[in-house]
Each structure stands twice: as structure tokens, then as C-alpha cells.
Coordinates of C-alpha atoms and ligand atoms in Angstrom, one line a residue:
X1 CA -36.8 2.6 -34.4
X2 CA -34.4 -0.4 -33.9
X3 CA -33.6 -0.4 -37.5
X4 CA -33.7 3.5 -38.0
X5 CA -30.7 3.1 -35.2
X6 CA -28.8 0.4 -37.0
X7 CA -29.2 2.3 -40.4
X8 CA -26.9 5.0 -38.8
X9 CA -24.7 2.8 -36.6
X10 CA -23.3 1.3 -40.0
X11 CA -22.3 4.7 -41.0
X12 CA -20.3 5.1 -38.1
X13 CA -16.7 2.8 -38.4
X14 CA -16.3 1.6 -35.0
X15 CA -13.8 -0.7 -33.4
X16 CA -16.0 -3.7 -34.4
X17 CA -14.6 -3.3 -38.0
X18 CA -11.2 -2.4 -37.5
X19 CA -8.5 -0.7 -35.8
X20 CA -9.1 2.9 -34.9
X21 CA -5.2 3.8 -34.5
X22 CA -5.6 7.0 -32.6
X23 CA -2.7 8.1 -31.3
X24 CA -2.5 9.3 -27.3
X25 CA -6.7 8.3 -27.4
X26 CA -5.8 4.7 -26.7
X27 CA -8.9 3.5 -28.6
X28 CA -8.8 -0.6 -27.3
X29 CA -10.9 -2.8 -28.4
X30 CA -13.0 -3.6 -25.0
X31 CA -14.0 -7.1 -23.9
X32 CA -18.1 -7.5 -23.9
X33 CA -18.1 -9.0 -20.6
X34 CA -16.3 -5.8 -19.0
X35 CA -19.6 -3.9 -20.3
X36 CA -22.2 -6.4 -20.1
X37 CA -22.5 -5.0 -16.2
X38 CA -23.4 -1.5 -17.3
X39 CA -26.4 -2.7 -18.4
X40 CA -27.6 -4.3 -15.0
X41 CA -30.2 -2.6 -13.1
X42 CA -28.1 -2.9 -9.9
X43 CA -25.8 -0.4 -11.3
X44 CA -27.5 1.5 -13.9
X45 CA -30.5 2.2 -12.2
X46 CA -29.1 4.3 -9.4
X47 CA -29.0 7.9 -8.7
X48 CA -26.1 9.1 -7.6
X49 CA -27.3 10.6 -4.2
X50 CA -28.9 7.5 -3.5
X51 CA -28.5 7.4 0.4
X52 CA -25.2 5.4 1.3
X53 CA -27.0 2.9 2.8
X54 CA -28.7 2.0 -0.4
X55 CA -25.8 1.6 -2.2
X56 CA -22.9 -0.2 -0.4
X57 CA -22.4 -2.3 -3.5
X58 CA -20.7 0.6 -5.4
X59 CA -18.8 1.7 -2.0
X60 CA -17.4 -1.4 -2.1
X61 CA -16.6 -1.0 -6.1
X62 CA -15.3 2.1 -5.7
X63 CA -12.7 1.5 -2.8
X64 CA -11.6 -1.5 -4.5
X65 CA -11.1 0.4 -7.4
X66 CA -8.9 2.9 -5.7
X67 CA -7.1 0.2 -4.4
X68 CA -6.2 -0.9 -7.4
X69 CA -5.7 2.3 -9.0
X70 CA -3.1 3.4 -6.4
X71 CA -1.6 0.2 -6.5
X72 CA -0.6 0.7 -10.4
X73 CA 0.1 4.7 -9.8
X74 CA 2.2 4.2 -6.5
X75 CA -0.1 6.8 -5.0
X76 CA -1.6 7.4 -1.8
X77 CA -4.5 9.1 -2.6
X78 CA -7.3 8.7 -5.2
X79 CA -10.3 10.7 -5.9
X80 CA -12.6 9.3 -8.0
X81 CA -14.4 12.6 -9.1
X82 CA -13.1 14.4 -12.2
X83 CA -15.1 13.0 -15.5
X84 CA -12.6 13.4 -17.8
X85 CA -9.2 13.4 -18.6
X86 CA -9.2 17.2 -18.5
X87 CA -11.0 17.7 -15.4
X88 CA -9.0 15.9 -13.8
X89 CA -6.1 18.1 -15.0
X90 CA -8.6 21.2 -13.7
X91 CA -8.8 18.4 -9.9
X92 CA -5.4 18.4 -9.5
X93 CA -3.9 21.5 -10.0
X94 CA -6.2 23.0 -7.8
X95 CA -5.4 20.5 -5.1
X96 CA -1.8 22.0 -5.6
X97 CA -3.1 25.4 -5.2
X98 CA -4.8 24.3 -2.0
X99 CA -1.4 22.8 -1.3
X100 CA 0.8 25.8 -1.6
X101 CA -2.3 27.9 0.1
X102 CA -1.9 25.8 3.5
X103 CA 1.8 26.5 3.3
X104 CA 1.3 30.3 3.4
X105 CA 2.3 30.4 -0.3
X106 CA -0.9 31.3 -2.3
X107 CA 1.1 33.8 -4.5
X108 CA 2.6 30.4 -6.1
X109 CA 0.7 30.4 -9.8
X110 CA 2.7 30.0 -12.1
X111 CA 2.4 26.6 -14.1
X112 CA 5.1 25.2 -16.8
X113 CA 3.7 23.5 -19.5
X114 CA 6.3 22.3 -22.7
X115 CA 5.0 23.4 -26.5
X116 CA 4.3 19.2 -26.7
X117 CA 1.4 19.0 -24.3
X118 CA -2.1 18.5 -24.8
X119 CA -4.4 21.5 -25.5
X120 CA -6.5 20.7 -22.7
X121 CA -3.1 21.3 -20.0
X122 CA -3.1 25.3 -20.8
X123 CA -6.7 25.5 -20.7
X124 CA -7.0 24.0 -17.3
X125 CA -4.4 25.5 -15.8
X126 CA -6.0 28.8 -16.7
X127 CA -9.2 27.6 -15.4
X128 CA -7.5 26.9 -12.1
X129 CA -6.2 30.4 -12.1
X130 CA -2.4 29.7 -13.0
X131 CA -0.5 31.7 -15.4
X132 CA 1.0 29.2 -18.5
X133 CA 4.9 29.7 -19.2
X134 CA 5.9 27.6 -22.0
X135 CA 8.5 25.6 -22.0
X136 CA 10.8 24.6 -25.0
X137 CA 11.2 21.1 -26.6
X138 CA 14.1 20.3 -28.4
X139 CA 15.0 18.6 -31.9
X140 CA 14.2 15.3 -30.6
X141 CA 11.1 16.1 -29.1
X142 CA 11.9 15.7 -25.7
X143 CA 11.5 18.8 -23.1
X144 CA 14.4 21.7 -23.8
X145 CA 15.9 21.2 -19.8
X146 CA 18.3 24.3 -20.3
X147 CA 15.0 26.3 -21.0
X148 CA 12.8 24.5 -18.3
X149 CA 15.5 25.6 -15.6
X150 CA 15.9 28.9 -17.0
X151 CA 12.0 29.4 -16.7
X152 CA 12.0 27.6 -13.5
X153 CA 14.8 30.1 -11.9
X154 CA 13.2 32.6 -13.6
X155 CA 9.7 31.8 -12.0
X156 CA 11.1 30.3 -8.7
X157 CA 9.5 32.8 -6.1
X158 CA 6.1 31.9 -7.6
X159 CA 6.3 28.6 -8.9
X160 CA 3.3 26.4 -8.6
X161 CA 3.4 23.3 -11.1
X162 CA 4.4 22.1 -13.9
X163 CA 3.0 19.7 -16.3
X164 CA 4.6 16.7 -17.7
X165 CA 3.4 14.4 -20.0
X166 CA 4.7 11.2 -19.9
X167 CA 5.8 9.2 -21.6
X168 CA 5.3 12.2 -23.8
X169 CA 2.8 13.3 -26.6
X170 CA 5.9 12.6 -28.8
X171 CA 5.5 8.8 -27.9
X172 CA 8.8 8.7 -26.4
X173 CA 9.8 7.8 -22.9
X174 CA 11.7 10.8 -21.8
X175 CA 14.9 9.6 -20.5
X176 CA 15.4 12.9 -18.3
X177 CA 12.2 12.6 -16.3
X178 CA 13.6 12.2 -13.0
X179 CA 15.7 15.5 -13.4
X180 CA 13.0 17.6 -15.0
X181 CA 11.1 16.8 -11.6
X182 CA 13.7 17.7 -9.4
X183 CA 14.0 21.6 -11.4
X184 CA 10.3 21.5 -10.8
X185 CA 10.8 20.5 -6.9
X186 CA 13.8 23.2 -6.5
X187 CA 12.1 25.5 -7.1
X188 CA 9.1 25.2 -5.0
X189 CA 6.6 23.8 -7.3
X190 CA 5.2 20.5 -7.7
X191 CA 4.8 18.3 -10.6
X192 CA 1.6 17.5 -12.4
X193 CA 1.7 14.4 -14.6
X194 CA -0.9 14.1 -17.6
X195 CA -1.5 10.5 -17.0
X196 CA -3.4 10.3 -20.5
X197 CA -0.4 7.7 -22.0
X198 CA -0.4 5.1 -18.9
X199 CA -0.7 2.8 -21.4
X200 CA 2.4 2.2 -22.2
X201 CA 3.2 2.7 -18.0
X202 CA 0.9 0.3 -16.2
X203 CA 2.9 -2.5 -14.8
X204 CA 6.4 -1.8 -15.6
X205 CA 6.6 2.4 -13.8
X206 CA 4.4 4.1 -11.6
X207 CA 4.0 7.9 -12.0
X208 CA 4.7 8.2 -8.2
X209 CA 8.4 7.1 -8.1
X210 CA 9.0 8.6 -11.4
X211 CA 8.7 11.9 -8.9
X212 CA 5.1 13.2 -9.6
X213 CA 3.0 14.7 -7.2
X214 CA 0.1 14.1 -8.9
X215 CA -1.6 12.6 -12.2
X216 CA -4.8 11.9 -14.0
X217 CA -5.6 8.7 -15.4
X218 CA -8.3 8.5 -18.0
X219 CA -10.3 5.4 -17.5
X220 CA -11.7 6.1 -20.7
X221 CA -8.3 5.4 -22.9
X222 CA -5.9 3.1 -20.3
X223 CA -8.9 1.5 -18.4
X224 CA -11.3 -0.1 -21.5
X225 CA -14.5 2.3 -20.9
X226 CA -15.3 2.8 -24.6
X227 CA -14.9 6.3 -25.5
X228 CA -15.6 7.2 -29.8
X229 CA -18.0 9.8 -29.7
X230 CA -17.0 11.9 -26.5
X231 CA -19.2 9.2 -24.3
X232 CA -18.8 9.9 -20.6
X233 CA -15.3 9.3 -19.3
X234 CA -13.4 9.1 -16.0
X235 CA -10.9 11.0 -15.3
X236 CA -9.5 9.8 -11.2
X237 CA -6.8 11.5 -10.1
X238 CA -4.0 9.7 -7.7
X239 CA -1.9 11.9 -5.3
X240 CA 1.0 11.7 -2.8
X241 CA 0.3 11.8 1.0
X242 CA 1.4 15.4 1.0
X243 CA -1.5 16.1 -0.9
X244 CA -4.2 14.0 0.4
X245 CA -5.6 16.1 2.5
X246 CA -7.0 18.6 -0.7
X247 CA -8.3 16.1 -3.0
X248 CA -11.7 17.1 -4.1
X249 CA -13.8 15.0 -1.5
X250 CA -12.9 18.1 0.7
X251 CA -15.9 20.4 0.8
X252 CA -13.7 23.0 -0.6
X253 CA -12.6 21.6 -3.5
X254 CA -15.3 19.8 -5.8
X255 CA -15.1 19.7 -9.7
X256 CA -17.7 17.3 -10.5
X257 CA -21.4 17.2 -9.8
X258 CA -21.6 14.0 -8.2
X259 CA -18.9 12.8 -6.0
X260 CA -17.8 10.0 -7.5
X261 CA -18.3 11.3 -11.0
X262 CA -19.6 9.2 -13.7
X263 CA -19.5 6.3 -11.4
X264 CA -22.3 4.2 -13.6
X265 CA -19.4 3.3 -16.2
X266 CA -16.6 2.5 -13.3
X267 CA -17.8 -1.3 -13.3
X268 CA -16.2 -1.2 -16.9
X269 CA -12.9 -0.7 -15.4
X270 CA -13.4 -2.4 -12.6
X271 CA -14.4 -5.6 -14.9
X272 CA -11.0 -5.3 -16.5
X273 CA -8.6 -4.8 -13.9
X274 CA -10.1 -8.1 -12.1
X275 CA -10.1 -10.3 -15.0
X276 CA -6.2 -9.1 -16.3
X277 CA -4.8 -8.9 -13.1
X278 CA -1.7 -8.0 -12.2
X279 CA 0.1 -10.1 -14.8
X280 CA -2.4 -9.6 -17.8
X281 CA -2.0 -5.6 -17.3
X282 CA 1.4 -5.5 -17.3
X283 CA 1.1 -7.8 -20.5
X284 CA -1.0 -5.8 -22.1
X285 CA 1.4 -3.0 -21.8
X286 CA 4.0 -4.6 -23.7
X287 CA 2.3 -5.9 -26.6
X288 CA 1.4 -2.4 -26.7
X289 CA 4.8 -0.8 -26.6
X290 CA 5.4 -4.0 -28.5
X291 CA 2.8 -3.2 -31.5
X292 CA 3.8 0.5 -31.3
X293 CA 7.0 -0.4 -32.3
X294 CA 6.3 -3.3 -34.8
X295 CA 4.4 -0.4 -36.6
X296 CA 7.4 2.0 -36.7
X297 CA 10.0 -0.5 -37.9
X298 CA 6.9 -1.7 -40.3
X299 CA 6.3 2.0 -42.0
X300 CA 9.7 3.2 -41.6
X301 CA 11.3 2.5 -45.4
X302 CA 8.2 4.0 -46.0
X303 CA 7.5 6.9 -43.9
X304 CA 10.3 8.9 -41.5
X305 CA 9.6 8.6 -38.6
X306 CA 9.6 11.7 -36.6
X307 CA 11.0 11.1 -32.6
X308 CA 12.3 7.8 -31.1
X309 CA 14.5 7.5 -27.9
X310 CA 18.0 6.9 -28.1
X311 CA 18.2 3.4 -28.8
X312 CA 15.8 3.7 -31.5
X313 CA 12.3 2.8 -30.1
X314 CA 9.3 4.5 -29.3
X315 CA 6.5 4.3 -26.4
X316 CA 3.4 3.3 -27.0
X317 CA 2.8 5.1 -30.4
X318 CA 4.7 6.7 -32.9
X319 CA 4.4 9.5 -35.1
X320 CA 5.3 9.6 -39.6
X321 CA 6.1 12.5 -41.2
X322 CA 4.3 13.4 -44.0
X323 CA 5.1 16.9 -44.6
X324 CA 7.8 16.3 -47.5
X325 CA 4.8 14.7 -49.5
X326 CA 2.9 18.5 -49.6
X327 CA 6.6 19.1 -52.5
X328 CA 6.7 15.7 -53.9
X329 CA 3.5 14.9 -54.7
X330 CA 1.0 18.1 -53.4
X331 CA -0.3 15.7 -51.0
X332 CA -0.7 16.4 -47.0
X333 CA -1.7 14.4 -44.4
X334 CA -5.7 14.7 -45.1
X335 CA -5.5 13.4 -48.6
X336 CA -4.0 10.4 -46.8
X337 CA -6.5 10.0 -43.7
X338 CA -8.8 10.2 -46.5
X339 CA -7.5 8.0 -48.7
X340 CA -7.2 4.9 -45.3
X341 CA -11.2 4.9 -45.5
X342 CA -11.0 3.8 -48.7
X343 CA -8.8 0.6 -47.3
X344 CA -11.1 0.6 -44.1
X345 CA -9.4 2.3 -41.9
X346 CA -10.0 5.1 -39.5
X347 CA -7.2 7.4 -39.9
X348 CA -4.5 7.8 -37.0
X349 CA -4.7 11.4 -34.9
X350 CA -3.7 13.9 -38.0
X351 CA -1.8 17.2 -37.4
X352 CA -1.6 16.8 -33.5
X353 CA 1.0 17.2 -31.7
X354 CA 3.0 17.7 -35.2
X355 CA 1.2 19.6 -37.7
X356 CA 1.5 17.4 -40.8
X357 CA 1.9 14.3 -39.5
X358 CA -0.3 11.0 -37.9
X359 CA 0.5 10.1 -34.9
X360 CA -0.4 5.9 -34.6
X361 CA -1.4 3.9 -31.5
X362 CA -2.5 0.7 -32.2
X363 CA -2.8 -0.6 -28.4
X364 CA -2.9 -4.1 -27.4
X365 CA -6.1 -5.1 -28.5
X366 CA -5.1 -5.7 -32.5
X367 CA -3.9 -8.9 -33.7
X368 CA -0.6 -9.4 -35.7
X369 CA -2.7 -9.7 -38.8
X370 CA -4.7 -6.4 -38.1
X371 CA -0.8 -4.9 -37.7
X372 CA -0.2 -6.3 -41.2
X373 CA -2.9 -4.8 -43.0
X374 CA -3.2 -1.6 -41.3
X375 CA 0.9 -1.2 -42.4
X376 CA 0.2 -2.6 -45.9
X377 CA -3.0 -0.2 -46.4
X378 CA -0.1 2.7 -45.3
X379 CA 2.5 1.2 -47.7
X380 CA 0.0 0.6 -51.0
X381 CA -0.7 4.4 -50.1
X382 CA 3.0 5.5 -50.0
X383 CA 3.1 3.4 -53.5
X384 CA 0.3 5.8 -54.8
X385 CA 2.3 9.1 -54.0
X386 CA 5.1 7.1 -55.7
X387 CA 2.6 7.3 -58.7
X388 CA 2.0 10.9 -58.5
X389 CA 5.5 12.1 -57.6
X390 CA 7.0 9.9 -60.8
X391 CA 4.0 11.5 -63.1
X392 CA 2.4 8.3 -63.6
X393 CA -0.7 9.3 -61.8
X394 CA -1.9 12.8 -62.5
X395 CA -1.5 15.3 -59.8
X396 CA -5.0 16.7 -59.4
X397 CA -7.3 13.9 -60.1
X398 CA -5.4 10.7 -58.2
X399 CA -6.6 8.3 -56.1
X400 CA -5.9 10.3 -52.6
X401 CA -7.5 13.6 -53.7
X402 CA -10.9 12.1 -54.2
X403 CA -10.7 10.0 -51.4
X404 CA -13.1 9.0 -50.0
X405 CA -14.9 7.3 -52.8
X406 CA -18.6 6.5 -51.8
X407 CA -20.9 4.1 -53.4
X408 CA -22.6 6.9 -55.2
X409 CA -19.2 8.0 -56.8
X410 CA -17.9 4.9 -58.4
X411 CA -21.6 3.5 -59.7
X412 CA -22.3 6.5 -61.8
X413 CA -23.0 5.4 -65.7
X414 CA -19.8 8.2 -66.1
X415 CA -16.6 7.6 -65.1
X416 CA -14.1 9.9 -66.0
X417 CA -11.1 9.3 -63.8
X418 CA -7.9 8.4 -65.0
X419 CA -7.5 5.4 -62.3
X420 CA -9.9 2.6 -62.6
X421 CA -13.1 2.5 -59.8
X422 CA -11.6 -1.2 -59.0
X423 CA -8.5 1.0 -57.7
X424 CA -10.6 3.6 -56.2
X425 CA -13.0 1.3 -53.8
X426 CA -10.5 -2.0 -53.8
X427 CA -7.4 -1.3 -53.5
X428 CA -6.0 -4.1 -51.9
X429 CA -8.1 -7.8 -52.1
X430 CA -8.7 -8.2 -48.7
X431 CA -11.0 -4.6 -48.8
X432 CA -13.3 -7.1 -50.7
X433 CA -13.8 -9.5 -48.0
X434 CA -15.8 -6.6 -45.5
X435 CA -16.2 -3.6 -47.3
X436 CA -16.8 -0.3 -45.3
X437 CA -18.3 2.2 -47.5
X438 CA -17.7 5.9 -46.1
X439 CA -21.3 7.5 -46.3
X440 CA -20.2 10.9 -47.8
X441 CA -17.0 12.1 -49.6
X442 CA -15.2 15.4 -48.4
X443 CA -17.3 18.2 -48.2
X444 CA -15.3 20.9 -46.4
X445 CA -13.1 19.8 -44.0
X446 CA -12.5 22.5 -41.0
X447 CA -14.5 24.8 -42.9
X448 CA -18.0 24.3 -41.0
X449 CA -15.7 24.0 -37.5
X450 CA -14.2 27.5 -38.2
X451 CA -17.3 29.3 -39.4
X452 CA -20.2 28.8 -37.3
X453 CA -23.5 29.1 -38.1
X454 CA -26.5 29.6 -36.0
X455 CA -29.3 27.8 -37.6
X456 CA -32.3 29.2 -34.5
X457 CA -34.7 31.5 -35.6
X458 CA -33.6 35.0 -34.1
X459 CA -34.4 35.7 -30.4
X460 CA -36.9 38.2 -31.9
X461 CA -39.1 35.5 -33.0
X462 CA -39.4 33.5 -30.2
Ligands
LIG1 C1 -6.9 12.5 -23.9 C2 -5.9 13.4 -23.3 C3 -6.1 14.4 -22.4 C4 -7.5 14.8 -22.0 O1 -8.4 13.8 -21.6 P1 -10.0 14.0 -21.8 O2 -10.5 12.8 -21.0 O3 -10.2 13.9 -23.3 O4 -10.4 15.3 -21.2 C5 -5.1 15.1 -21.9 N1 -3.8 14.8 -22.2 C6 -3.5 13.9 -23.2 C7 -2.1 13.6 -23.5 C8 -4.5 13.1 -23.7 O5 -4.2 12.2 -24.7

């Protein structure tokens, strides 16, 4: 069993090999010791309606915990209940509903949401029975605000919220985020802020004076609970006092199963707000802004890149544009996610929020010299579309659109490629040193996501 379970953890690349550059999942590379505690029986063997008595350990962990979290939001209130980023969305904007409900204004249900948010922000504000009205972005990728307070006058007798990522899915801070929450406030509503990029916030801003009303953290990205693979995730939202009163330990307003959701993995984040402290978090957020950057001013002869605030820089990520490749070279983005596993790298976040493009968050965790290679894997690849675009290398069989190359591929007796298998598998010498060889090539891409197929006998049969 033990090595049936290792055969297919080395097919997975996980953070133990390299960087996993995902950009807005803020994959870190978390410290053993902040997991080791999962594993004790103390916290891992409880149920969670264990009688309170039984388990004052985890009140304590919990309170402390909120402590802490509403001492890095600037809220008032924390509820550690939603399991996910997205529930936590789902949390909050029904706290404002309860909100506007107490204030004799349950007509309010109208939610803003720009074209640069997350899918998940339309989906729960359905869910929590708002109607979505888009909201513009402009050419720099920050929110349109002559469109957000025409849609906010528009909407200002039923106004409920709006959502605001920040800093943005673009991976820039949005200078204007004070004044886009004060259109919000005019008008009646109140703002929700997707807390999914603290990141690049812990330490040096606090959602709460930027003037949200409320915001979700996901413990799972900012806080160090691992999270490749859709393991369980935390989701706490933090609110101001005018919206304590509705958080979901109310008996009216509950979104998770258990009340302090997926409470086994908290000690995770607990372990690694203790041991940074207050300095080490706000450290950790600039190296991050820090790498981000290094990363864009690294790719850019390379690669455009797409948005950057005014004086040039970007948050905690940053997005490349590909798209001019798809002329050059008939090469998108995929051929080029394909082509890093070849180098040994997971590919950044493709297509999202930019079709077309990667969007690359390297977080504080990686090293100068995994910053290097990671850029130089990106640049020898820009070299190979030099190849192609100059008719050097051919523009059907190349390097990138047979990427990934397996071990099956290049130790055929045939080889009939016009680039060497050396090429193919080593590109650059230091693949050589710890070589990660991708279990399959391509098969179909989106194909088996958008065709589903039921593989259960029919229900006649049962
Ligand atoms: C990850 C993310 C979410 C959703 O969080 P989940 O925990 O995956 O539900 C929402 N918004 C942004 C910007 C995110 O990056």
C-alpha cells in the first residue's frame, strides 16, 4: 500500500519539487512544523460536536486565532465558519442581507461585481439571492469608476453590495479604492472585499480602513494550510461592528456544517502566525510583492506585460501576454504551460482572468535562485518561439507542440522529430540535476471537462 501510494505521489509535481507559480492561489511552500500538529491525536481526533467542555483546547485556538485575524484585517468581528474562500463570499453577503433586512431595507439586492472578479463572486451572490450587475474595467485593468457610479445611481434604491477585489485579480493595487467604496456607501450599499490576494496586504493595509465592510480571507492561500488538490480550506470572514451582530454564529445565518468549519486544519494557521509574528508576516509580504516584481522586470524584454500601476509595479503577481504568439509563431498559452513541464515547472494560472495569458505568483516562499530558473525556463521558451517565428524550427512539429515529452516518447528506437530528444527532455542543464518526468503527454485538453460522460451502468440495471 505504502509504495502503491508513493508510486502515484511521484506523478503528482508538488511544491517539494519546485515552484507552483499560481497566480491569485498563493501556492507557499509551508513550513513542516506548521503541520506536524495536524497530525496529533489532540486535534485530529475530535469530532466537531464534541461537548465544549471536552474541547477547551481548540476554544482557546480558535479565539486566539480571531485575535489575530482581526488584528491583521482591522475588523471587529470574525467568524470562523465558511470552508472556503467562496463560502465565505456566500457568509458574508448574506450577513449584508441580514444587514439591510434589520434596517427595514430587504428590497436591497442588487450586488456590483467588475468583469475582473473571480467566478466564484457571481456565483455566490446569486446563491445569496442578489442580482449581479457588472461593472466595467478599464484599459489598465483597474475598475471603470465612471461606469461603477453610473450603475451605482442607476441601482441606488436597491443597492446591496458590491464586490471588490483587492488588490485586484489584475495584480495591481487599485489606487482609487477608497473612492470606489465611498460610490458603494452613497448609495446605500456596502462593500464586500474578496480577501483572496491578502498576500500582498498582511502587514502593511488592512481591508477595514481601506473602507470594506466585510472580507474573506482564505487560510488556505494567505495563511500556509496546503491547498493542491482542492484539500479542505478555510474561508473566515472578518466584519465591522455594524455587522457583527449577523455573522453566521447567529442561529439564522449558518453556511457551514460545523460551526467552526474545518477547524482540524486551523492549527496550521495558527502555527504560522505564532512563529512569524508580527514582523515575520509583514516580511513575508514584501518579499512577496518583492518576488512578484523581480519576475515582471525579469520576463519583461521577454514577455509584455499586461497591467502595472502607475509607477510601474505590480502587487503580488503579475500577468504576460501571450496572445501575439497565436500570429507569430501559432503558439498560445497551452503550448507554453506545456512546454514549463518539460523544464519542471508547473505552469502559472493560464487564461484566467485574461484569456491568453499566465498570470504568475511566485509568493514568498521561493528563493532568489528558484526566481532565476523559473525566469530562465520562461526565457529559453520565448527563445524557442524565436525559433519558430524566424522558420528555424518547423511550425507544426517544435518543441512546444509536443510538449510534454514523457519518458515513453523520447526512448522509442524511432525518432523522427526535427529537434533533438536532448532538447526535448533537457533543455536547460540544470533539468538534469532532478528531473520531473510528466506521466502522460496531452491527450485532450478541455475536451473530457466539456463533454461529460457517465461511466454507471443505467439506473435500469441496478
Ligand atoms: C481563490 C479565490 C477565491 C475563492 O476561494 P476558494 O477557497 O477557492 O473558494 C475567490 N476569489 C479569488 C480572487 C481567489 O483567488
Amino acid at each position: 500500500m505504502l509504495r502503491y501510494i508513493h508510486k502515484l505521489q511521484t506523478k503528482d509535481l508538488s511544491l517539494v519539487n519546485a515552484m507552483i507559480p499560481l497566480g491569485s492561489c498563493t501556492m507557499k511552500l509551508n513550513a513542516t512544523a506548521e503541520m506536524v500538529p495536524v497530525t496529533w491525536n489532540e486535534f485530529g481526533g475530535l469530532h466537531p460536536f464534541a461537548p465544549r467542555e471536552q474541547a477547551e483546547g481548540y476554544q482557546t485556538l480558535f479565539s486566539q486565532l480571531e485575535t489575530w485575524l482581526a488584528e491583521i484585517t482591522g475588523y471587529s468581528g470574525i467568524s470562523l465558519q465558511p470552508n472556503a474562500g467562496s463560502q465565505g463570499e456566500y457568509a458574508g453577503l448574506l450577513v449584508v442581507r441580514k444587514y439591510h433586512q434589520s434596517r427595514g431595507e430587504s428590497h436591497r439586492d442588487v450586488c456590483l461585481i467588475p468583469t475582473s472578479a473571480h467566478g466564484t463572486n457571481p456565483a455566490s451572490a446569486v446563491m445569496a439571492g442578489m442580482q449581479v450587475v457588472v461593472v466595467a474595467c478599464d484599459t489598465d485593468g483597474n475598475i471603470d469608476l465612471e461606469d461603477l457610479q453610473l450603475k451605482a445611481d442607476k441601482h441606488r434604491e436597491n443597492l446591496a453590495a458590491a464586490m471588490i477585489t483587492y488588490p485586484s485579480t489584475h495584480g495591481v493595487f487599485e489606487e482609487k479604492i477608497r473612492e470606489i467604496c465611498d460610490i458603494v456607501h452613497q448609495s446605500g450599499g456596502q462593500v464586500y472585499m474578496d480577501g483572496a490576494n491578502l498576500n500582498a496586504l498582511v502587514g502593511i493595509g488592512q481591508p477595514a480602513d481601506i473602507g470594506a465592510d466585510v472580507c474573506h480571507l482564505n487560510l488556505h492561500k494567505t495563511f500556509c494550510i496546503p491547498h493542491g488538490g482542492g484539500g479542505p480550506g478555510m474561508g473566515p470572514i472578518g466584519v465591522k461592528a455594524h455587522l457583527r451582530d449577523f455573522l453566521p454564529t447567529h442561529p439564522l445565518v449558518t453556511v457551514g456544517a460545523a460551526p467552526w468549519g474545518s477547524s482540524g486544519i486551523l492549527p496550521i494557521s495558527w502555527a504560522y502566525i505564532a512563529m512569524m509574528g508580527t514582523q515575520g508576516l509583514t516580511a513575508a509580504t514584501e518579499v512577496a510583492i518583492l518576488n512578484a516584481n523581480y519576475i515582471a522586470k525579469r520576463l519583461a524584454p521577454h514577455y509584455p506585460v499586461l497591467y502595472t500601476g502607475k509607477n510601474g509595479l505590480v502587487a503580488h503577481e503579475c500577468i504576460i501576454d501571450l496572445r501575439a504568439f497565436k500570429k507569430s509563431a501559432d503558439i498560445d498559452v497551452t503550448d507554453v504551460a506545456k512546454r514549463l513541464m518539460d523544464y519542471g515547472f508547473h505552469a502559472p494560472t493560464v487564461s484566467w482572468p485574461v484569456p491568453g495569458t499566465m498570470m504568475i505568483e511566485p509568493t514568498e516562499s521561493e528563493s532568489r535562485a528558484e526566481l532565476e530558473r523559473f525566469c530562465d525556463a520562461l526565457i529559453s521558451i520565448r527563445e524557442e518561439i524565436t525559433e519558430i517565428e524566424a522558420g528555424i524550427a518547423d511550425q507544426v512539429d517544435n518543441v512546444l507542440k509536443n510538449a510534454p515529452h514523457t519518458v515513453e516518447m523520447v526512448t522509442q528506437s524511432e525518432w523522427d522529430h526535427s529537434y533533438s530528444r536532448e532538447r526535448a527532455v533537457f533543455p536547460k542543464p540544470w533539468v538534469r540535476e532532478a528531473k520531473f518526468w510528466p506521466a502522460v503527454a496531452r491527450i485532450n485538453e478541455v475536451y473530457g471537462d466539456r463533454n461529460l460522460m457517465c461511466t454507471c451502468p443505467p439506473v435500469s440495471e441496478y
